[in-house]
mmCIF file of C-alpha atoms in Angstrom:
data_model
loop_
_atom_site.group_PDB
_atom_site.id
_atom_site.type_symbol
_atom_site.label_atom_id
_atom_site.label_comp_id
_atom_site.label_asym_id
_atom_site.label_seq_id
_atom_site.Cartn_x
_atom_site.Cartn_y
_atom_site.Cartn_z
ATOM 1 C CA UNK A 1 4.418 -40.970 -56.726
ATOM 2 C CA UNK A 2 1.730 -43.432 -55.506
ATOM 3 C CA UNK A 3 2.436 -44.909 -52.056
ATOM 4 C CA UNK A 4 -0.856 -46.739 -51.512
ATOM 5 C CA UNK A 5 -3.577 -48.106 -53.798
ATOM 6 C CA UNK A 6 -7.096 -49.255 -53.034
ATOM 7 C CA UNK A 7 -7.422 -53.022 -53.071
ATOM 8 C CA UNK A 8 -3.758 -53.479 -53.973
ATOM 9 C CA UNK A 9 -4.160 -51.653 -57.283
ATOM 10 C CA UNK A 10 -7.681 -52.230 -58.572
ATOM 11 C CA UNK A 11 -8.243 -50.824 -62.045
ATOM 12 C CA UNK A 12 -11.472 -48.952 -62.707
ATOM 13 C CA UNK A 13 -12.782 -46.584 -65.357
ATOM 14 C CA UNK A 14 -11.786 -42.920 -65.401
ATOM 15 C CA UNK A 15 -15.150 -41.664 -64.135
ATOM 16 C CA UNK A 16 -15.308 -43.960 -61.105
ATOM 17 C CA UNK A 17 -15.729 -42.362 -57.691
ATOM 18 C CA UNK A 18 -14.702 -42.942 -54.085
ATOM 19 C CA UNK A 19 -17.144 -41.840 -51.408
ATOM 20 C CA UNK A 20 -17.420 -41.766 -47.632
ATOM 21 C CA UNK A 21 -20.982 -42.948 -47.115
ATOM 22 C CA UNK A 22 -23.350 -41.688 -44.443
ATOM 23 C CA UNK A 23 -22.948 -44.947 -42.485
ATOM 24 C CA UNK A 24 -19.136 -44.562 -42.343
ATOM 25 C CA UNK A 25 -17.970 -46.804 -45.152
ATOM 26 C CA UNK A 26 -15.282 -45.665 -47.594
ATOM 27 C CA UNK A 27 -16.487 -47.062 -50.927
ATOM 28 C CA UNK A 28 -15.110 -47.180 -54.469
ATOM 29 C CA UNK A 29 -17.828 -47.180 -57.135
ATOM 30 C CA UNK A 30 -17.302 -48.316 -60.739
ATOM 31 C CA UNK A 31 -19.254 -45.891 -62.924
ATOM 32 C CA UNK A 32 -21.513 -45.743 -64.812
ATOM 33 C CA UNK A 33 -22.622 -49.178 -63.504
ATOM 34 C CA UNK A 34 -22.491 -48.062 -59.875
ATOM 35 C CA UNK A 35 -20.955 -51.394 -58.892
ATOM 36 C CA UNK A 36 -19.092 -51.421 -55.570
ATOM 37 C CA UNK A 37 -15.593 -52.751 -56.270
ATOM 38 C CA UNK A 38 -13.991 -52.002 -52.890
ATOM 39 C CA UNK A 39 -15.053 -51.032 -49.372
ATOM 40 C CA UNK A 40 -13.274 -50.264 -46.109
ATOM 41 C CA UNK A 41 -15.853 -52.436 -44.263
ATOM 42 C CA UNK A 42 -16.379 -49.750 -41.649
ATOM 43 C CA UNK A 43 -20.117 -49.185 -42.048
ATOM 44 C CA UNK A 44 -21.967 -48.550 -38.769
ATOM 45 C CA UNK A 45 -18.748 -48.388 -36.749
ATOM 46 C CA UNK A 46 -19.140 -44.721 -35.896
ATOM 47 C CA UNK A 47 -16.850 -43.170 -38.520
ATOM 48 C CA UNK A 48 -17.068 -39.391 -38.434
ATOM 49 C CA UNK A 49 -14.519 -38.308 -41.009
ATOM 50 C CA UNK A 50 -11.652 -39.321 -43.306
ATOM 51 C CA UNK A 51 -8.269 -37.639 -42.810
ATOM 52 C CA UNK A 52 -4.926 -37.815 -44.615
ATOM 53 C CA UNK A 53 -2.242 -37.427 -41.949
ATOM 54 C CA UNK A 54 1.106 -35.715 -42.454
ATOM 55 C CA UNK A 55 2.896 -39.096 -42.398
ATOM 56 C CA UNK A 56 0.880 -40.263 -45.425
ATOM 57 C CA UNK A 57 -1.565 -42.440 -43.503
ATOM 58 C CA UNK A 58 -5.191 -42.246 -44.639
ATOM 59 C CA UNK A 59 -7.424 -42.782 -41.598
ATOM 60 C CA UNK A 60 -11.112 -43.044 -40.809
ATOM 61 C CA UNK A 61 -11.776 -41.454 -37.425
ATOM 62 C CA UNK A 62 -14.603 -41.878 -34.947
ATOM 63 C CA UNK A 63 -15.516 -40.178 -31.668
ATOM 64 C CA UNK A 64 -12.580 -38.900 -29.660
ATOM 65 C CA UNK A 65 -10.369 -39.081 -32.751
ATOM 66 C CA UNK A 66 -10.256 -42.853 -32.389
ATOM 67 C CA UNK A 67 -8.816 -44.440 -35.553
ATOM 68 C CA UNK A 68 -11.222 -47.080 -36.886
ATOM 69 C CA UNK A 69 -9.428 -47.837 -40.147
ATOM 70 C CA UNK A 70 -6.091 -46.826 -41.679
ATOM 71 C CA UNK A 71 -4.253 -47.397 -44.930
ATOM 72 C CA UNK A 72 -1.051 -48.209 -42.988
ATOM 73 C CA UNK A 73 -2.689 -51.523 -41.980
ATOM 74 C CA UNK A 74 -3.184 -52.586 -45.605
ATOM 75 C CA UNK A 75 0.108 -51.808 -47.389
ATOM 76 C CA UNK A 76 0.359 -52.333 -51.127
ATOM 77 C CA UNK A 77 3.803 -51.700 -52.674
ATOM 78 C CA UNK A 78 5.299 -49.152 -50.268
ATOM 79 C CA UNK A 79 6.125 -48.606 -46.599
ATOM 80 C CA UNK A 80 6.314 -45.028 -45.341
ATOM 81 C CA UNK A 81 8.334 -44.023 -42.248
ATOM 82 C CA UNK A 82 6.666 -45.378 -39.125
ATOM 83 C CA UNK A 83 4.797 -48.087 -41.034
ATOM 84 C CA UNK A 84 5.114 -51.761 -40.092
ATOM 85 C CA UNK A 85 4.619 -55.135 -41.742
ATOM 86 C CA UNK A 86 3.174 -58.148 -39.878
ATOM 87 C CA UNK A 87 2.640 -61.745 -40.963
ATOM 88 C CA UNK A 88 0.918 -62.472 -43.335
ATOM 89 C CA UNK A 89 1.070 -58.957 -44.835
ATOM 90 C CA UNK A 90 3.063 -58.403 -48.027
ATOM 91 C CA UNK A 91 4.275 -55.695 -50.374
ATOM 92 C CA UNK A 92 3.473 -56.502 -53.987
ATOM 93 C CA UNK A 93 5.272 -54.804 -56.840
ATOM 94 C CA UNK A 94 3.046 -52.532 -58.946
ATOM 95 C CA UNK A 95 1.653 -54.181 -62.051
ATOM 96 C CA UNK A 96 2.927 -53.452 -65.538
ATOM 97 C CA UNK A 97 0.754 -53.361 -68.656
ATOM 98 C CA UNK A 98 -2.353 -54.505 -66.740
ATOM 99 C CA UNK A 99 -0.607 -57.764 -65.774
ATOM 100 C CA UNK A 100 -0.359 -58.607 -62.092
ATOM 101 C CA UNK A 101 3.179 -58.544 -60.762
ATOM 102 C CA UNK A 102 4.987 -61.803 -59.997
ATOM 103 C CA UNK A 103 7.124 -60.256 -57.231
ATOM 104 C CA UNK A 104 6.290 -59.997 -53.525
ATOM 105 C CA UNK A 105 8.067 -58.859 -50.365
ATOM 106 C CA UNK A 106 6.844 -61.011 -47.484
ATOM 107 C CA UNK A 107 7.310 -61.463 -43.767
ATOM 108 C CA UNK A 108 7.177 -65.215 -43.297
ATOM 109 C CA UNK A 109 5.654 -67.165 -40.435
ATOM 110 C CA UNK A 110 9.201 -67.763 -39.148
ATOM 111 C CA UNK A 111 9.721 -63.992 -39.003
ATOM 112 C CA UNK A 112 12.177 -63.810 -41.873
ATOM 113 C CA UNK A 113 11.857 -61.215 -44.606
ATOM 114 C CA UNK A 114 12.013 -62.554 -48.148
ATOM 115 C CA UNK A 115 11.585 -61.596 -51.791
ATOM 116 C CA UNK A 116 9.485 -64.173 -53.593
ATOM 117 C CA UNK A 117 8.552 -64.869 -57.212
ATOM 118 C CA UNK A 118 5.119 -66.418 -57.803
ATOM 119 C CA UNK A 119 4.908 -67.597 -54.180
ATOM 120 C CA UNK A 120 7.321 -70.503 -54.792
ATOM 121 C CA UNK A 121 10.794 -69.138 -55.590
ATOM 122 C CA UNK A 122 12.677 -67.203 -52.896
ATOM 123 C CA UNK A 123 15.620 -65.265 -54.349
ATOM 124 C CA UNK A 124 16.499 -63.101 -51.310
ATOM 125 C CA UNK A 125 16.003 -63.493 -47.572
ATOM 126 C CA UNK A 126 17.334 -62.093 -44.298
ATOM 127 C CA UNK A 127 18.938 -65.427 -43.238
ATOM 128 C CA UNK A 128 18.312 -65.136 -39.510
ATOM 129 C CA UNK A 129 20.938 -67.043 -37.526
ATOM 130 C CA UNK A 130 18.472 -68.075 -34.821
ATOM 131 C CA UNK A 131 14.749 -68.342 -34.320
ATOM 132 C CA UNK A 132 12.950 -65.637 -32.404
ATOM 133 C CA UNK A 133 9.436 -64.416 -31.739
ATOM 134 C CA UNK A 134 9.373 -61.817 -34.500
ATOM 135 C CA UNK A 135 6.503 -59.367 -34.155
ATOM 136 C CA UNK A 136 6.979 -56.980 -37.051
ATOM 137 C CA UNK A 137 9.181 -55.436 -39.696
ATOM 138 C CA UNK A 138 9.496 -51.680 -39.167
ATOM 139 C CA UNK A 139 10.656 -48.892 -41.472
ATOM 140 C CA UNK A 140 11.768 -45.692 -39.720
ATOM 141 C CA UNK A 141 12.213 -42.095 -40.866
ATOM 142 C CA UNK A 142 16.015 -42.224 -40.471
ATOM 143 C CA UNK A 143 16.364 -44.955 -43.137
ATOM 144 C CA UNK A 144 16.277 -47.980 -40.814
ATOM 145 C CA UNK A 145 14.561 -51.259 -41.760
ATOM 146 C CA UNK A 146 14.497 -53.839 -39.009
ATOM 147 C CA UNK A 147 12.841 -56.913 -37.544
ATOM 148 C CA UNK A 148 11.572 -56.479 -33.981
ATOM 149 C CA UNK A 149 10.660 -59.155 -31.453
ATOM 150 C CA UNK A 150 8.019 -59.040 -28.718
ATOM 151 C CA UNK A 151 10.337 -57.021 -26.452
ATOM 152 C CA UNK A 152 11.052 -54.460 -29.213
ATOM 153 C CA UNK A 153 14.566 -55.872 -29.587
ATOM 154 C CA UNK A 154 16.093 -55.591 -33.056
ATOM 155 C CA UNK A 155 16.754 -59.079 -34.454
ATOM 156 C CA UNK A 156 17.892 -58.028 -37.928
ATOM 157 C CA UNK A 157 18.362 -54.660 -39.555
ATOM 158 C CA UNK A 158 19.684 -52.767 -42.538
ATOM 159 C CA UNK A 159 19.711 -49.086 -43.400
ATOM 160 C CA UNK A 160 20.077 -46.606 -46.233
ATOM 161 C CA UNK A 161 23.499 -45.210 -47.061
ATOM 162 C CA UNK A 162 22.326 -41.815 -45.773
ATOM 163 C CA UNK A 163 21.171 -43.274 -42.445
ATOM 164 C CA UNK A 164 20.319 -40.553 -39.919
ATOM 165 C CA UNK A 165 21.401 -37.794 -42.314
ATOM 166 C CA UNK A 166 19.558 -34.752 -40.890
ATOM 167 C CA UNK A 167 19.331 -33.128 -44.329
ATOM 168 C CA UNK A 168 17.138 -35.990 -45.597
ATOM 169 C CA UNK A 169 13.531 -35.537 -44.517
ATOM 170 C CA UNK A 170 11.661 -37.791 -46.961
ATOM 171 C CA UNK A 171 12.177 -41.541 -47.426
ATOM 172 C CA UNK A 172 10.161 -44.592 -48.407
ATOM 173 C CA UNK A 173 10.664 -48.331 -48.875
ATOM 174 C CA UNK A 174 9.245 -49.727 -52.109
ATOM 175 C CA UNK A 175 8.843 -53.096 -53.775
ATOM 176 C CA UNK A 176 9.644 -52.197 -57.382
ATOM 177 C CA UNK A 177 8.187 -53.733 -60.529
ATOM 178 C CA UNK A 178 11.609 -55.230 -61.416
ATOM 179 C CA UNK A 179 11.508 -57.450 -58.318
ATOM 180 C CA UNK A 180 13.946 -55.508 -56.136
ATOM 181 C CA UNK A 181 13.241 -53.947 -52.763
ATOM 182 C CA UNK A 182 14.677 -50.444 -52.365
ATOM 183 C CA UNK A 183 14.896 -47.513 -49.972
ATOM 184 C CA UNK A 184 14.485 -44.140 -51.675
ATOM 185 C CA UNK A 185 15.539 -40.758 -50.285
ATOM 186 C CA UNK A 186 14.487 -37.364 -51.594
ATOM 187 C CA UNK A 187 17.344 -35.228 -52.925
ATOM 188 C CA UNK A 188 16.429 -31.601 -52.214
ATOM 189 C CA UNK A 189 19.133 -30.309 -54.551
ATOM 190 C CA UNK A 190 18.331 -32.421 -57.615
ATOM 191 C CA UNK A 191 14.612 -32.607 -56.747
ATOM 192 C CA UNK A 192 14.402 -36.334 -57.362
ATOM 193 C CA UNK A 193 14.218 -39.662 -55.540
ATOM 194 C CA UNK A 194 17.541 -41.503 -55.308
ATOM 195 C CA UNK A 195 18.179 -45.130 -54.376
ATOM 196 C CA UNK A 196 19.988 -45.353 -51.042
ATOM 197 C CA UNK A 197 19.684 -49.129 -50.453
ATOM 198 C CA UNK A 198 18.499 -52.189 -52.346
ATOM 199 C CA UNK A 199 18.096 -55.794 -51.261
ATOM 200 C CA UNK A 200 19.562 -57.489 -54.355
ATOM 201 C CA UNK A 201 22.813 -55.836 -55.383
ATOM 202 C CA UNK A 202 23.018 -57.553 -58.775
ATOM 203 C CA UNK A 203 19.721 -57.103 -60.608
ATOM 204 C CA UNK A 204 20.440 -60.209 -62.688
ATOM 205 C CA UNK A 205 20.117 -62.217 -59.456
ATOM 206 C CA UNK A 206 16.410 -61.343 -59.301
ATOM 207 C CA UNK A 207 14.555 -64.446 -60.466
ATOM 208 C CA UNK A 208 13.078 -63.963 -63.946
ATOM 209 C CA UNK A 209 14.356 -60.384 -64.117
ATOM 210 C CA UNK A 210 14.271 -60.370 -67.920
ATOM 211 C CA UNK A 211 11.046 -62.324 -68.245
ATOM 212 C CA UNK A 212 10.120 -65.319 -70.339
ATOM 213 C CA UNK A 213 12.823 -66.342 -72.861
ATOM 214 C CA UNK A 214 14.894 -63.389 -71.626
ATOM 215 C CA UNK A 215 18.522 -63.384 -70.563
ATOM 216 C CA UNK A 216 20.156 -60.921 -68.155
ATOM 217 C CA UNK A 217 23.734 -59.686 -68.412
ATOM 218 C CA UNK A 218 25.787 -56.658 -67.410
ATOM 219 C CA UNK A 219 27.212 -53.893 -69.559
ATOM 220 C CA UNK A 220 29.210 -50.906 -68.400
ATOM 221 C CA UNK A 221 25.952 -48.948 -68.211
ATOM 222 C CA UNK A 222 24.223 -51.544 -66.044
ATOM 223 C CA UNK A 223 22.104 -54.677 -66.464
ATOM 224 C CA UNK A 224 20.460 -55.330 -69.834
ATOM 225 C CA UNK A 225 18.061 -57.930 -71.181
ATOM 226 C CA UNK A 226 18.452 -59.988 -74.340
ATOM 227 C CA UNK A 227 16.325 -62.655 -75.992
ATOM 228 C CA UNK A 228 17.369 -66.308 -76.138
ATOM 229 C CA UNK A 229 15.368 -67.149 -79.251
ATOM 230 C CA UNK A 230 14.046 -65.551 -82.394
ATOM 231 C CA UNK A 231 12.265 -66.803 -85.476
ATOM 232 C CA UNK A 232 11.810 -65.797 -89.081
ATOM 233 C CA UNK A 233 8.839 -63.562 -88.304
ATOM 234 C CA UNK A 234 10.895 -61.277 -86.099
ATOM 235 C CA UNK A 235 14.610 -60.537 -86.354
ATOM 236 C CA UNK A 236 14.732 -59.868 -82.639
ATOM 237 C CA UNK A 237 15.422 -56.744 -80.665
ATOM 238 C CA UNK A 238 18.519 -55.001 -79.416
ATOM 239 C CA UNK A 239 19.373 -55.244 -75.746
ATOM 240 C CA UNK A 240 17.152 -53.161 -73.516
ATOM 241 C CA UNK A 241 17.889 -51.710 -70.088
ATOM 242 C CA UNK A 242 16.046 -52.955 -67.015
ATOM 243 C CA UNK A 243 14.063 -49.727 -66.611
ATOM 244 C CA UNK A 244 12.625 -49.846 -70.140
ATOM 245 C CA UNK A 245 9.786 -52.159 -69.143
ATOM 246 C CA UNK A 246 11.323 -55.437 -70.266
ATOM 247 C CA UNK A 247 11.930 -57.207 -73.542
ATOM 248 C CA UNK A 248 9.149 -59.051 -75.330
ATOM 249 C CA UNK A 249 10.922 -62.187 -76.493
ATOM 250 C CA UNK A 250 9.708 -64.721 -79.029
ATOM 251 C CA UNK A 251 8.835 -68.235 -77.964
ATOM 252 C CA UNK A 252 11.341 -70.895 -78.940
ATOM 253 C CA UNK A 253 10.704 -73.032 -81.988
ATOM 254 C CA UNK A 254 9.147 -76.403 -81.190
ATOM 255 C CA UNK A 255 12.163 -78.702 -81.316
ATOM 256 C CA UNK A 256 9.982 -81.550 -82.566
ATOM 257 C CA UNK A 257 9.414 -79.516 -85.729
ATOM 258 C CA UNK A 258 13.075 -78.966 -86.580
ATOM 259 C CA UNK A 259 13.723 -79.516 -90.298
ATOM 260 C CA UNK A 260 17.078 -81.063 -89.427
ATOM 261 C CA UNK A 261 18.521 -82.376 -86.175
ATOM 262 C CA UNK A 262 19.021 -80.421 -82.978
ATOM 263 C CA UNK A 263 22.281 -79.180 -81.529
ATOM 264 C CA UNK A 264 23.530 -77.832 -78.210
ATOM 265 C CA UNK A 265 24.824 -74.281 -77.853
ATOM 266 C CA UNK A 266 27.536 -73.809 -75.220
ATOM 267 C CA UNK A 267 27.009 -70.704 -73.083
ATOM 268 C CA UNK A 268 29.946 -70.088 -70.766
ATOM 269 C CA UNK A 269 29.625 -68.342 -67.383
ATOM 270 C CA UNK A 270 25.865 -68.588 -67.702
ATOM 271 C CA UNK A 271 22.922 -70.060 -65.796
ATOM 272 C CA UNK A 272 19.571 -71.061 -67.294
ATOM 273 C CA UNK A 273 16.487 -71.964 -65.262
ATOM 274 C CA UNK A 274 12.890 -72.926 -65.835
ATOM 275 C CA UNK A 275 10.112 -70.452 -65.066
ATOM 276 C CA UNK A 276 7.002 -72.634 -65.513
ATOM 277 C CA UNK A 277 7.466 -74.746 -63.502
ATOM 278 C CA UNK A 278 10.499 -73.193 -61.767
ATOM 279 C CA UNK A 279 11.839 -76.525 -60.461
ATOM 280 C CA UNK A 280 14.873 -77.963 -62.257
ATOM 281 C CA UNK A 281 15.970 -81.611 -62.242
ATOM 282 C CA UNK A 282 19.385 -81.997 -60.578
ATOM 283 C CA UNK A 283 21.842 -84.785 -61.391
ATOM 284 C CA UNK A 284 25.492 -85.567 -60.596
ATOM 285 C CA UNK A 285 27.243 -85.320 -63.987
ATOM 286 C CA UNK A 286 30.416 -83.692 -65.260
ATOM 287 C CA UNK A 287 30.133 -80.934 -67.861
ATOM 288 C CA UNK A 288 30.577 -83.183 -70.901
ATOM 289 C CA UNK A 289 28.080 -85.768 -69.675
ATOM 290 C CA UNK A 290 25.623 -83.038 -68.654
ATOM 291 C CA UNK A 291 25.607 -81.697 -72.193
ATOM 292 C CA UNK A 292 25.370 -85.151 -73.700
ATOM 293 C CA UNK A 293 22.535 -86.241 -71.410
ATOM 294 C CA UNK A 294 20.417 -83.218 -72.350
ATOM 295 C CA UNK A 295 21.269 -83.613 -76.033
ATOM 296 C CA UNK A 296 20.052 -87.222 -76.047
ATOM 297 C CA UNK A 297 17.004 -86.619 -73.857
ATOM 298 C CA UNK A 298 14.095 -85.471 -76.070
ATOM 299 C CA UNK A 299 12.374 -83.897 -73.051
ATOM 300 C CA UNK A 300 15.406 -81.758 -72.106
ATOM 301 C CA UNK A 301 15.365 -78.186 -73.415
ATOM 302 C CA UNK A 302 18.467 -76.821 -71.688
ATOM 303 C CA UNK A 303 20.984 -77.700 -68.982
ATOM 304 C CA UNK A 304 23.428 -75.961 -66.657
ATOM 305 C CA UNK A 305 26.627 -77.566 -65.401
ATOM 306 C CA UNK A 306 28.290 -76.058 -62.321
ATOM 307 C CA UNK A 307 32.063 -75.716 -62.533
ATOM 308 C CA UNK A 308 32.512 -75.235 -58.787
ATOM 309 C CA UNK A 309 33.538 -78.811 -58.059
ATOM 310 C CA UNK A 310 30.062 -79.926 -57.024
ATOM 311 C CA UNK A 311 29.403 -81.850 -60.244
ATOM 312 C CA UNK A 312 25.767 -80.718 -60.262
ATOM 313 C CA UNK A 313 23.961 -80.721 -63.587
ATOM 314 C CA UNK A 314 20.466 -79.181 -63.707
ATOM 315 C CA UNK A 315 18.129 -80.130 -66.539
ATOM 316 C CA UNK A 316 15.273 -77.936 -67.714
ATOM 317 C CA UNK A 317 12.388 -79.908 -69.159
ATOM 318 C CA UNK A 318 10.157 -76.885 -69.666
ATOM 319 C CA UNK A 319 10.385 -74.623 -72.704
ATOM 320 C CA UNK A 320 9.573 -71.634 -70.497
ATOM 321 C CA UNK A 321 13.095 -70.634 -69.525
ATOM 322 C CA UNK A 322 15.135 -67.602 -68.574
ATOM 323 C CA UNK A 323 18.682 -66.983 -67.383
ATOM 324 C CA UNK A 324 21.617 -64.712 -66.655
ATOM 325 C CA UNK A 325 25.317 -64.380 -67.383
ATOM 326 C CA UNK A 326 28.218 -62.987 -65.384
ATOM 327 C CA UNK A 327 32.012 -63.439 -65.760
ATOM 328 C CA UNK A 328 32.157 -64.579 -62.130
ATOM 329 C CA UNK A 329 29.656 -67.440 -62.560
ATOM 330 C CA UNK A 330 31.355 -70.882 -62.360
ATOM 331 C CA UNK A 331 28.893 -72.592 -64.686
ATOM 332 C CA UNK A 332 28.296 -73.449 -68.328
ATOM 333 C CA UNK A 333 24.828 -73.771 -69.811
ATOM 334 C CA UNK A 334 23.679 -75.674 -72.884
ATOM 335 C CA UNK A 335 20.722 -74.601 -74.994
ATOM 336 C CA UNK A 336 19.089 -77.042 -77.405
ATOM 337 C CA UNK A 337 18.308 -75.477 -80.798
ATOM 338 C CA UNK A 338 17.418 -76.501 -84.324
ATOM 339 C CA UNK A 339 20.201 -76.884 -86.868
ATOM 340 C CA UNK A 340 20.042 -74.288 -89.648
ATOM 341 C CA UNK A 341 21.417 -75.269 -93.079
ATOM 342 C CA UNK A 342 23.952 -73.332 -95.128
ATOM 343 C CA UNK A 343 24.977 -70.818 -92.501
ATOM 344 C CA UNK A 344 27.987 -68.570 -92.881
ATOM 345 C CA UNK A 345 30.613 -68.057 -90.237
ATOM 346 C CA UNK A 346 30.617 -64.683 -88.528
ATOM 347 C CA UNK A 347 33.709 -62.555 -88.669
ATOM 348 C CA UNK A 348 34.058 -62.258 -84.904
ATOM 349 C CA UNK A 349 33.651 -64.805 -82.117
ATOM 350 C CA UNK A 350 31.971 -64.327 -78.770
ATOM 351 C CA UNK A 351 34.122 -65.405 -75.801
ATOM 352 C CA UNK A 352 31.065 -66.605 -73.912
ATOM 353 C CA UNK A 353 29.858 -68.935 -76.665
ATOM 354 C CA UNK A 354 31.545 -71.986 -78.077
ATOM 355 C CA UNK A 355 29.092 -73.894 -80.256
ATOM 356 C CA UNK A 356 30.433 -76.111 -83.018
ATOM 357 C CA UNK A 357 27.160 -76.273 -84.843
ATOM 358 C CA UNK A 358 24.740 -73.981 -86.593
ATOM 359 C CA UNK A 359 21.938 -72.453 -84.594
ATOM 360 C CA UNK A 360 19.432 -69.641 -84.426
ATOM 361 C CA UNK A 361 19.581 -67.135 -81.571
ATOM 362 C CA UNK A 362 18.469 -63.552 -81.194
ATOM 363 C CA UNK A 363 20.475 -60.688 -82.602
ATOM 364 C CA UNK A 364 20.424 -58.929 -79.238
ATOM 365 C CA UNK A 365 21.906 -61.936 -77.448
ATOM 366 C CA UNK A 366 24.901 -62.434 -79.747
ATOM 367 C CA UNK A 367 25.394 -58.938 -81.079
ATOM 368 C CA UNK A 368 26.053 -57.143 -77.789
ATOM 369 C CA UNK A 369 28.048 -53.935 -77.725
ATOM 370 C CA UNK A 370 29.133 -53.040 -81.278
ATOM 371 C CA UNK A 371 29.435 -56.466 -82.937
ATOM 372 C CA UNK A 372 27.709 -57.012 -86.294
ATOM 373 C CA UNK A 373 26.889 -60.378 -87.790
ATOM 374 C CA UNK A 374 27.628 -60.769 -91.512
ATOM 375 C CA UNK A 375 25.231 -63.206 -93.107
ATOM 376 C CA UNK A 376 24.257 -64.172 -96.618
ATOM 377 C CA UNK A 377 21.186 -62.259 -97.726
ATOM 378 C CA UNK A 378 19.453 -65.423 -98.843
ATOM 379 C CA UNK A 379 19.700 -66.827 -95.301
ATOM 380 C CA UNK A 380 19.232 -63.760 -93.035
ATOM 381 C CA UNK A 381 18.509 -65.779 -89.899
ATOM 382 C CA UNK A 382 21.246 -68.370 -90.094
ATOM 383 C CA UNK A 383 24.617 -67.900 -88.482
ATOM 384 C CA UNK A 384 27.374 -69.800 -86.716
ATOM 385 C CA UNK A 385 29.589 -68.672 -83.845
ATOM 386 C CA UNK A 386 32.947 -70.318 -83.668
#
């Protein structure tokens, strides 16, 4: 399991080499070009050797075993026991499919810890009750993660559910590719890493957890992703679990190219939000007026009306949207779609949906669990949910 990567995860060819040069620099060469793609910047500082310590720290050592450079000072996605994080250091989730991750664990200038999407959406934070001179975030061998001030006083802390268990000798804190921060402990009986703490309890609360045009919901087996839209070139995909690498969803049809009019799909106990840009437009409207406003606004793609008494209606004017659903969510969302002619009613209704018009959505989104949609063969993509 990788716990540190050169340059935050630089990708080079298979025959590239890393070398400790005669002048003391640790250098990564891209072969066969010989191009230097990363360096420790320790040339002519008196480096004598490179050593991997028992705690996982890679160090460059000079005279008198003085540490001149160490991997612990440039964390990538993981903190090992004894490792610290200082502003403006971050942990960045490992990339997937050669695409840089959107998720980062940061220690902010204020000293708070936060999980951030694309540097502008914070979806988890420590929520410190008072300001303090935070010096560092520290992860300890006993499963403790805490914020320390200049006097080494703990300002905020959390711990793994096996905190100080003497039988557990290996732990690490990792920013995972799905946007969650977790503590892992090694199970000596099962010979595997097990999750013993995570920052976001409900994975659907991680911003953009199912990606572009994706929708997160819970099944008995855990969180799954569905697609909001599908088109005639692709029937869509069944729901996929979070650990399957995500669902590649189709882009929505350009509403300006609808053959007929548009309609609004009611999605109960659901929240939709814009990804690019992530900012929504908030208005004070009741549920009926929220739906009507978006329906009549040609720039509105979707809307969410909160049913918590606040009267807040958020409009999404970007087609790059995502969302989540949970029975405990006091909100109804409305998705603008193209009308589809000559659709046939399905045999079963979905309690979360209440559209009174014909629309096109993905099979995975409507057909969760064991439902099957019965459609006329001549119109395989058209269906209505009553």
